[in-house]
Amino acid sequence: MAVRIRSLLPSGPLVVELASGSAVRLSPGEVSRELPAAEVAGSAKVEKLRAQRVIAVEDVPAETTEEVAQETEPAPEPADSPGRRGKAAAKRSEAQDD
């Protein structure tokens, strides 16, 4: 399951330290990217911020998580695409083929 963290502060930035040791910086009213639930579960720092009503932790529906995963997959390149070689390399290979 995934979660998002929302800053409830009316002003000023907020840094939320996660269970893994990484941190999320949020502006007032900003919502974090999707995070694994394990990042917030059992974290005393996250619980303290929730108790102070500085942040809200929101569950992300499973359907949304699957849709995001599908959208982030790169589209396959066409076979005749120059790909990462760039235009100059593609022109050189075309000239060599002639």
PDB file of N, CA, C and O in Angstrom, residues 13-74:
ATOM      1  N   PRO A  13       8.080  26.205   4.996  1.00  0.00           N
ATOM      2  CA  PRO A  13       8.351  24.836   4.555  1.00  0.00           C
ATOM      3  C   PRO A  13       8.395  23.865   5.727  1.00  0.00           C
ATOM      4  O   PRO A  13       8.531  24.263   6.882  1.00  0.00           O
ATOM      5  N   LEU A  14       8.291  22.592   5.402  1.00  0.00           N
ATOM      6  CA  LEU A  14       8.270  21.528   6.398  1.00  0.00           C
ATOM      7  C   LEU A  14       9.132  20.386   5.888  1.00  0.00           C
ATOM      8  O   LEU A  14       9.041  20.015   4.718  1.00  0.00           O
ATOM      9  N   VAL A  15       9.955  19.833   6.736  1.00  0.00           N
ATOM     10  CA  VAL A  15      10.763  18.669   6.393  1.00  0.00           C
ATOM     11  C   VAL A  15      10.297  17.500   7.258  1.00  0.00           C
ATOM     12  O   VAL A  15      10.304  17.597   8.486  1.00  0.00           O
ATOM     13  N   VAL A  16       9.881  16.421   6.598  1.00  0.00           N
ATOM     14  CA  VAL A  16       9.396  15.227   7.291  1.00  0.00           C
ATOM     15  C   VAL A  16      10.428  14.131   7.109  1.00  0.00           C
ATOM     16  O   VAL A  16      10.692  13.707   5.981  1.00  0.00           O
ATOM     17  N   GLU A  17      11.024  13.688   8.209  1.00  0.00           N
ATOM     18  CA  GLU A  17      11.992  12.592   8.146  1.00  0.00           C
ATOM     19  C   GLU A  17      11.245  11.269   8.139  1.00  0.00           C
ATOM     20  O   GLU A  17      10.343  11.053   8.939  1.00  0.00           O
ATOM     21  N   LEU A  18      11.636  10.392   7.219  1.00  0.00           N
ATOM     22  CA  LEU A  18      10.972   9.105   7.048  1.00  0.00           C
ATOM     23  C   LEU A  18      11.736   7.999   7.759  1.00  0.00           C
ATOM     24  O   LEU A  18      12.880   8.193   8.189  1.00  0.00           O
ATOM     25  N   ALA A  19      11.138   6.838   7.854  1.00  0.00           N
ATOM     26  CA  ALA A  19      11.734   5.705   8.565  1.00  0.00           C
ATOM     27  C   ALA A  19      13.060   5.265   7.953  1.00  0.00           C
ATOM     28  O   ALA A  19      13.951   4.808   8.658  1.00  0.00           O
ATOM     29  N   SER A  20      13.221   5.421   6.646  1.00  0.00           N
ATOM     30  CA  SER A  20      14.449   4.979   5.981  1.00  0.00           C
ATOM     31  C   SER A  20      15.611   5.943   6.175  1.00  0.00           C
ATOM     32  O   SER A  20      16.736   5.660   5.778  1.00  0.00           O
ATOM     33  N   GLY A  21      15.336   7.105   6.769  1.00  0.00           N
ATOM     34  CA  GLY A  21      16.381   8.100   6.966  1.00  0.00           C
ATOM     35  C   GLY A  21      16.313   9.206   5.931  1.00  0.00           C
ATOM     36  O   GLY A  21      16.944  10.245   6.097  1.00  0.00           O
ATOM     37  N   SER A  22      15.569   9.015   4.851  1.00  0.00           N
ATOM     38  CA  SER A  22      15.400  10.073   3.860  1.00  0.00           C
ATOM     39  C   SER A  22      14.363  11.058   4.374  1.00  0.00           C
ATOM     40  O   SER A  22      13.708  10.823   5.391  1.00  0.00           O
ATOM     41  N   ALA A  23      14.217  12.170   3.692  1.00  0.00           N
ATOM     42  CA  ALA A  23      13.282  13.196   4.128  1.00  0.00           C
ATOM     43  C   ALA A  23      12.492  13.726   2.944  1.00  0.00           C
ATOM     44  O   ALA A  23      12.933  13.644   1.796  1.00  0.00           O
ATOM     45  N   VAL A  24      11.314  14.269   3.246  1.00  0.00           N
ATOM     46  CA  VAL A  24      10.458  14.884   2.243  1.00  0.00           C
ATOM     47  C   VAL A  24      10.262  16.334   2.648  1.00  0.00           C
ATOM     48  O   VAL A  24       9.895  16.615   3.792  1.00  0.00           O
ATOM     49  N   ARG A  25      10.523  17.259   1.726  1.00  0.00           N
ATOM     50  CA  ARG A  25      10.309  18.686   1.994  1.00  0.00           C
ATOM     51  C   ARG A  25       8.993  19.090   1.347  1.00  0.00           C
ATOM     52  O   ARG A  25       8.768  18.837   0.164  1.00  0.00           O
ATOM     53  N   LEU A  26       8.141  19.738   2.129  1.00  0.00           N
ATOM     54  CA  LEU A  26       6.828  20.147   1.640  1.00  0.00           C
ATOM     55  C   LEU A  26       6.600  21.627   1.905  1.00  0.00           C
ATOM     56  O   LEU A  26       6.912  22.133   2.976  1.00  0.00           O
ATOM     57  N   SER A  27       6.035  22.306   0.918  1.00  0.00           N
ATOM     58  CA  SER A  27       5.581  23.680   1.097  1.00  0.00           C
ATOM     59  C   SER A  27       4.191  23.637   1.721  1.00  0.00           C
ATOM     60  O   SER A  27       3.557  22.583   1.755  1.00  0.00           O
ATOM     61  N   PRO A  28       3.675  24.772   2.195  1.00  0.00           N
ATOM     62  CA  PRO A  28       2.341  24.783   2.800  1.00  0.00           C
ATOM     63  C   PRO A  28       1.278  24.232   1.849  1.00  0.00           C
ATOM     64  O   PRO A  28       1.187  24.632   0.695  1.00  0.00           O
ATOM     65  N   GLY A  29       0.510  23.253   2.322  1.00  0.00           N
ATOM     66  CA  GLY A  29      -0.551  22.652   1.527  1.00  0.00           C
ATOM     67  C   GLY A  29      -0.090  21.656   0.481  1.00  0.00           C
ATOM     68  O   GLY A  29      -0.907  21.034  -0.176  1.00  0.00           O
ATOM     69  N   GLU A  30       1.201  21.467   0.318  1.00  0.00           N
ATOM     70  CA  GLU A  30       1.734  20.557  -0.698  1.00  0.00           C
ATOM     71  C   GLU A  30       1.557  19.099  -0.283  1.00  0.00           C
ATOM     72  O   GLU A  30       1.573  18.770   0.897  1.00  0.00           O
ATOM     73  N   VAL A  31       1.399  18.231  -1.295  1.00  0.00           N
ATOM     74  CA  VAL A  31       1.255  16.799  -1.071  1.00  0.00           C
ATOM     75  C   VAL A  31       2.479  16.107  -1.653  1.00  0.00           C
ATOM     76  O   VAL A  31       2.911  16.417  -2.771  1.00  0.00           O
ATOM     77  N   SER A  32       3.022  15.155  -0.925  1.00  0.00           N
ATOM     78  CA  SER A  32       4.210  14.430  -1.379  1.00  0.00           C
ATOM     79  C   SER A  32       3.870  13.465  -2.505  1.00  0.00           C
ATOM     80  O   SER A  32       2.702  13.179  -2.767  1.00  0.00           O
ATOM     81  N   ARG A  33       4.893  12.924  -3.122  1.00  0.00           N
ATOM     82  CA  ARG A  33       4.720  11.842  -4.094  1.00  0.00           C
ATOM     83  C   ARG A  33       4.282  10.601  -3.321  1.00  0.00           C
ATOM     84  O   ARG A  33       4.292  10.588  -2.090  1.00  0.00           O
ATOM     85  N   GLU A  34       3.925   9.559  -4.026  1.00  0.00           N
ATOM     86  CA  GLU A  34       3.543   8.320  -3.351  1.00  0.00           C
ATOM     87  C   GLU A  34       4.751   7.711  -2.656  1.00  0.00           C
ATOM     88  O   GLU A  34       5.844   7.653  -3.222  1.00  0.00           O
ATOM     89  N   LEU A  35       4.538   7.280  -1.439  1.00  0.00           N
ATOM     90  CA  LEU A  35       5.589   6.661  -0.629  1.00  0.00           C
ATOM     91  C   LEU A  35       5.108   5.309  -0.140  1.00  0.00           C
ATOM     92  O   LEU A  35       3.917   5.118   0.108  1.00  0.00           O
ATOM     93  N   PRO A  36       6.018   4.353   0.034  1.00  0.00           N
ATOM     94  CA  PRO A  36       5.610   3.081   0.638  1.00  0.00           C
ATOM     95  C   PRO A  36       5.117   3.321   2.064  1.00  0.00           C
ATOM     96  O   PRO A  36       5.662   4.155   2.790  1.00  0.00           O
ATOM     97  N   ALA A  37       4.092   2.615   2.467  1.00  0.00           N
ATOM     98  CA  ALA A  37       3.523   2.784   3.805  1.00  0.00           C
ATOM     99  C   ALA A  37       4.556   2.517   4.893  1.00  0.00           C
ATOM    100  O   ALA A  37       4.489   3.093   5.979  1.00  0.00           O
ATOM    101  N   ALA A  38       5.539   1.672   4.601  1.00  0.00           N
ATOM    102  CA  ALA A  38       6.579   1.357   5.579  1.00  0.00           C
ATOM    103  C   ALA A  38       7.417   2.584   5.941  1.00  0.00           C
ATOM    104  O   ALA A  38       8.025   2.624   7.015  1.00  0.00           O
ATOM    105  N   GLU A  39       7.440   3.595   5.081  1.00  0.00           N
ATOM    106  CA  GLU A  39       8.207   4.812   5.363  1.00  0.00           C
ATOM    107  C   GLU A  39       7.607   5.618   6.516  1.00  0.00           C
ATOM    108  O   GLU A  39       8.312   6.343   7.199  1.00  0.00           O
ATOM    109  N   VAL A  40       6.291   5.493   6.739  1.00  0.00           N
ATOM    110  CA  VAL A  40       5.651   6.267   7.799  1.00  0.00           C
ATOM    111  C   VAL A  40       5.199   5.401   8.974  1.00  0.00           C
ATOM    112  O   VAL A  40       5.016   5.901  10.079  1.00  0.00           O
ATOM    113  N   ALA A  41       5.023   4.100   8.746  1.00  0.00           N
ATOM    114  CA  ALA A  41       4.536   3.198   9.794  1.00  0.00           C
ATOM    115  C   ALA A  41       5.577   3.073  10.907  1.00  0.00           C
ATOM    116  O   ALA A  41       6.732   2.752  10.651  1.00  0.00           O
ATOM    117  N   GLY A  42       5.171   3.339  12.106  1.00  0.00           N
ATOM    118  CA  GLY A  42       6.058   3.163  13.249  1.00  0.00           C
ATOM    119  C   GLY A  42       7.102   4.245  13.405  1.00  0.00           C
ATOM    120  O   GLY A  42       7.965   4.146  14.269  1.00  0.00           O
ATOM    121  N   SER A  43       7.052   5.294  12.605  1.00  0.00           N
ATOM    122  CA  SER A  43       8.019   6.380  12.717  1.00  0.00           C
ATOM    123  C   SER A  43       7.550   7.360  13.789  1.00  0.00           C
ATOM    124  O   SER A  43       6.486   7.980  13.667  1.00  0.00           O
ATOM    125  N   ALA A  44       8.326   7.511  14.838  1.00  0.00           N
ATOM    126  CA  ALA A  44       7.959   8.398  15.940  1.00  0.00           C
ATOM    127  C   ALA A  44       7.883   9.848  15.474  1.00  0.00           C
ATOM    128  O   ALA A  44       7.015  10.605  15.920  1.00  0.00           O
ATOM    129  N   LYS A  45       8.752  10.242  14.548  1.00  0.00           N
ATOM    130  CA  LYS A  45       8.756  11.623  14.063  1.00  0.00           C
ATOM    131  C   LYS A  45       7.491  11.929  13.261  1.00  0.00           C
ATOM    132  O   LYS A  45       6.895  12.990  13.411  1.00  0.00           O
ATOM    133  N   VAL A  46       7.076  10.972  12.432  1.00  0.00           N
ATOM    134  CA  VAL A  46       5.850  11.157  11.658  1.00  0.00           C
ATOM    135  C   VAL A  46       4.649  11.195  12.601  1.00  0.00           C
ATOM    136  O   VAL A  46       3.760  12.046  12.463  1.00  0.00           O
ATOM    137  N   GLU A  47       4.611  10.316  13.573  1.00  0.00           N
ATOM    138  CA  GLU A  47       3.506  10.289  14.531  1.00  0.00           C
ATOM    139  C   GLU A  47       3.421  11.588  15.333  1.00  0.00           C
ATOM    140  O   GLU A  47       2.330  12.087  15.613  1.00  0.00           O
ATOM    141  N   LYS A  48       4.580  12.141  15.702  1.00  0.00           N
ATOM    142  CA  LYS A  48       4.601  13.397  16.441  1.00  0.00           C
ATOM    143  C   LYS A  48       4.004  14.522  15.602  1.00  0.00           C
ATOM    144  O   LYS A  48       3.195  15.321  16.088  1.00  0.00           O
ATOM    145  N   LEU A  49       4.379  14.598  14.321  1.00  0.00           N
ATOM    146  CA  LEU A  49       3.844  15.633  13.429  1.00  0.00           C
ATOM    147  C   LEU A  49       2.345  15.447  13.195  1.00  0.00           C
ATOM    148  O   LEU A  49       1.600  16.424  13.103  1.00  0.00           O
ATOM    149  N   ARG A  50       1.896  14.193  13.120  1.00  0.00           N
ATOM    150  CA  ARG A  50       0.455  13.922  12.973  1.00  0.00           C
ATOM    151  C   ARG A  50      -0.292  14.367  14.229  1.00  0.00           C
ATOM    152  O   ARG A  50      -1.361  14.975  14.138  1.00  0.00           O
ATOM    153  N   ALA A  51       0.243  14.079  15.409  1.00  0.00           N
ATOM    154  CA  ALA A  51      -0.400  14.449  16.668  1.00  0.00           C
ATOM    155  C   ALA A  51      -0.488  15.966  16.818  1.00  0.00           C
ATOM    156  O   ALA A  51      -1.463  16.487  17.378  1.00  0.00           O
ATOM    157  N   GLN A  52       0.504  16.670  16.285  1.00  0.00           N
ATOM    158  CA  GLN A  52       0.514  18.135  16.339  1.00  0.00           C
ATOM    159  C   GLN A  52      -0.338  18.744  15.219  1.00  0.00           C
ATOM    160  O   GLN A  52      -0.443  19.963  15.139  1.00  0.00           O
ATOM    161  N   ARG A  53      -0.912  17.905  14.396  1.00  0.00           N
ATOM    162  CA  ARG A  53      -1.731  18.333  13.242  1.00  0.00           C
ATOM    163  C   ARG A  53      -0.945  19.226  12.281  1.00  0.00           C
ATOM    164  O   ARG A  53      -1.465  20.189  11.737  1.00  0.00           O
ATOM    165  N   VAL A  54       0.317  18.847  12.073  1.00  0.00           N
ATOM    166  CA  VAL A  54       1.176  19.544  11.124  1.00  0.00           C
ATOM    167  C   VAL A  54       1.111  18.861   9.764  1.00  0.00           C
ATOM    168  O   VAL A  54       1.233  19.514   8.731  1.00  0.00           O
ATOM    169  N   ILE A  55       0.903  17.534   9.785  1.00  0.00           N
ATOM    170  CA  ILE A  55       0.785  16.766   8.543  1.00  0.00           C
ATOM    171  C   ILE A  55      -0.434  15.855   8.619  1.00  0.00           C
ATOM    172  O   ILE A  55      -0.936  15.560   9.702  1.00  0.00           O
ATOM    173  N   ALA A  56      -0.854  15.406   7.442  1.00  0.00           N
ATOM    174  CA  ALA A  56      -1.881  14.369   7.337  1.00  0.00           C
ATOM    175  C   ALA A  56      -1.305  13.290   6.442  1.00  0.00           C
ATOM    176  O   ALA A  56      -0.667  13.582   5.425  1.00  0.00           O
ATOM    177  N   VAL A  57      -1.493  12.042   6.818  1.00  0.00           N
ATOM    178  CA  VAL A  57      -1.037  10.908   6.015  1.00  0.00           C
ATOM    179  C   VAL A  57      -2.264  10.308   5.362  1.00  0.00           C
ATOM    180  O   VAL A  57      -3.208   9.903   6.045  1.00  0.00           O
ATOM    181  N   GLU A  58      -2.259  10.276   4.026  1.00  0.00           N
ATOM    182  CA  GLU A  58      -3.406   9.813   3.245  1.00  0.00           C
ATOM    183  C   GLU A  58      -3.066   8.522   2.529  1.00  0.00           C
ATOM    184  O   GLU A  58      -2.010   8.416   1.912  1.00  0.00           O
ATOM    185  N   ASP A  59      -3.958   7.545   2.596  1.00  0.00           N
ATOM    186  CA  ASP A  59      -3.777   6.303   1.850  1.00  0.00           C
ATOM    187  C   ASP A  59      -4.048   6.566   0.373  1.00  0.00           C
ATOM    188  O   ASP A  59      -4.943   7.325   0.020  1.00  0.00           O
ATOM    189  N   VAL A  60      -3.274   5.925  -0.495  1.00  0.00           N
ATOM    190  CA  VAL A  60      -3.474   6.033  -1.938  1.00  0.00           C
ATOM    191  C   VAL A  60      -4.198   4.771  -2.384  1.00  0.00           C
ATOM    192  O   VAL A  60      -3.731   3.660  -2.106  1.00  0.00           O
ATOM    193  N   PRO A  61      -5.341   4.911  -3.062  1.00  0.00           N
ATOM    194  CA  PRO A  61      -6.059   3.726  -3.529  1.00  0.00           C
ATOM    195  C   PRO A  61      -5.187   2.878  -4.448  1.00  0.00           C
ATOM    196  O   PRO A  61      -4.385   3.401  -5.211  1.00  0.00           O
ATOM    197  N   ALA A  62      -5.349   1.564  -4.381  1.00  0.00           N
ATOM    198  CA  ALA A  62      -4.533   0.645  -5.180  1.00  0.00           C
ATOM    199  C   ALA A  62      -4.699   0.900  -6.666  1.00  0.00           C
ATOM    200  O   ALA A  62      -3.750   0.775  -7.430  1.00  0.00           O
ATOM    201  N   GLU A  63      -5.898   1.279  -7.123  1.00  0.00           N
ATOM    202  CA  GLU A  63      -6.122   1.535  -8.548  1.00  0.00           C
ATOM    203  C   GLU A  63      -5.258   2.685  -9.020  1.00  0.00           C
ATOM    204  O   GLU A  63      -4.693   2.647 -10.099  1.00  0.00           O
ATOM    205  N   THR A  64      -5.127   3.733  -8.203  1.00  0.00           N
ATOM    206  CA  THR A  64      -4.315   4.891  -8.568  1.00  0.00           C
ATOM    207  C   THR A  64      -2.855   4.497  -8.692  1.00  0.00           C
ATOM    208  O   THR A  64      -2.171   4.898  -9.615  1.00  0.00           O
ATOM    209  N   THR A  65      -2.367   3.684  -7.768  1.00  0.00           N
ATOM    210  CA  THR A  65      -0.977   3.253  -7.798  1.00  0.00           C
ATOM    211  C   THR A  65      -0.686   2.464  -9.066  1.00  0.00           C
ATOM    212  O   THR A  65       0.342   2.664  -9.704  1.00  0.00           O
ATOM    213  N   GLU A  66      -1.588   1.577  -9.470  1.00  0.00           N
ATOM    214  CA  GLU A  66      -1.383   0.789 -10.682  1.00  0.00           C
ATOM    215  C   GLU A  66      -1.418   1.669 -11.920  1.00  0.00           C
ATOM    216  O   GLU A  66      -0.636   1.484 -12.842  1.00  0.00           O
ATOM    217  N   GLU A  67      -2.304   2.673 -11.952  1.00  0.00           N
ATOM    218  CA  GLU A  67      -2.386   3.572 -13.095  1.00  0.00           C
ATOM    219  C   GLU A  67      -1.102   4.369 -13.234  1.00  0.00           C
ATOM    220  O   GLU A  67      -0.596   4.540 -14.334  1.00  0.00           O
ATOM    221  N   VAL A  68      -0.565   4.852 -12.131  1.00  0.00           N
ATOM    222  CA  VAL A  68       0.673   5.625 -12.168  1.00  0.00           C
ATOM    223  C   VAL A  68       1.810   4.754 -12.674  1.00  0.00           C
ATOM    224  O   VAL A  68       2.637   5.185 -13.475  1.00  0.00           O
ATOM    225  N   ALA A  69       1.874   3.500 -12.232  1.00  0.00           N
ATOM    226  CA  ALA A  69       2.931   2.594 -12.673  1.00  0.00           C
ATOM    227  C   ALA A  69       2.857   2.372 -14.176  1.00  0.00           C
ATOM    228  O   ALA A  69       3.883   2.320 -14.858  1.00  0.00           O
ATOM    229  N   GLN A  70       1.658   2.249 -14.713  1.00  0.00           N
ATOM    230  CA  GLN A  70       1.508   2.043 -16.149  1.00  0.00           C
ATOM    231  C   GLN A  70       1.877   3.290 -16.919  1.00  0.00           C
ATOM    232  O   GLN A  70       2.464   3.211 -17.994  1.00  0.00           O
ATOM    233  N   GLU A  71       1.567   4.471 -16.394  1.00  0.00           N
ATOM    234  CA  GLU A  71       1.869   5.715 -17.080  1.00  0.00           C
ATOM    235  C   GLU A  71       3.360   6.006 -17.102  1.00  0.00           C
ATOM    236  O   GLU A  71       3.846   6.656 -18.010  1.00  0.00           O
ATOM    237  N   THR A  72       4.103   5.527 -16.123  1.00  0.00           N
ATOM    238  CA  THR A  72       5.520   5.839 -16.057  1.00  0.00           C
ATOM    239  C   THR A  72       6.386   4.889 -16.872  1.00  0.00           C
ATOM    240  O   THR A  72       7.569   5.127 -17.016  1.00  0.00           O
ATOM    241  N   GLU A  73       5.813   3.820 -17.413  1.00  0.00           N
ATOM    242  CA  GLU A  73       6.594   2.919 -18.241  1.00  0.00           C
ATOM    243  C   GLU A  73       6.932   3.619 -19.547  1.00  0.00           C
ATOM    244  O   GLU A  73       6.081   4.245 -20.163  1.00  0.00           O
ATOM    245  N   PRO A  74       8.188   3.546 -19.997  1.00  0.00           N
ATOM    246  CA  PRO A  74       8.549   4.223 -21.239  1.00  0.00           C
ATOM    247  C   PRO A  74       7.901   3.550 -22.449  1.00  0.00           C
ATOM    248  O   PRO A  74       7.744   2.335 -22.495  1.00  0.00           O
TER     249      PRO A  74
END
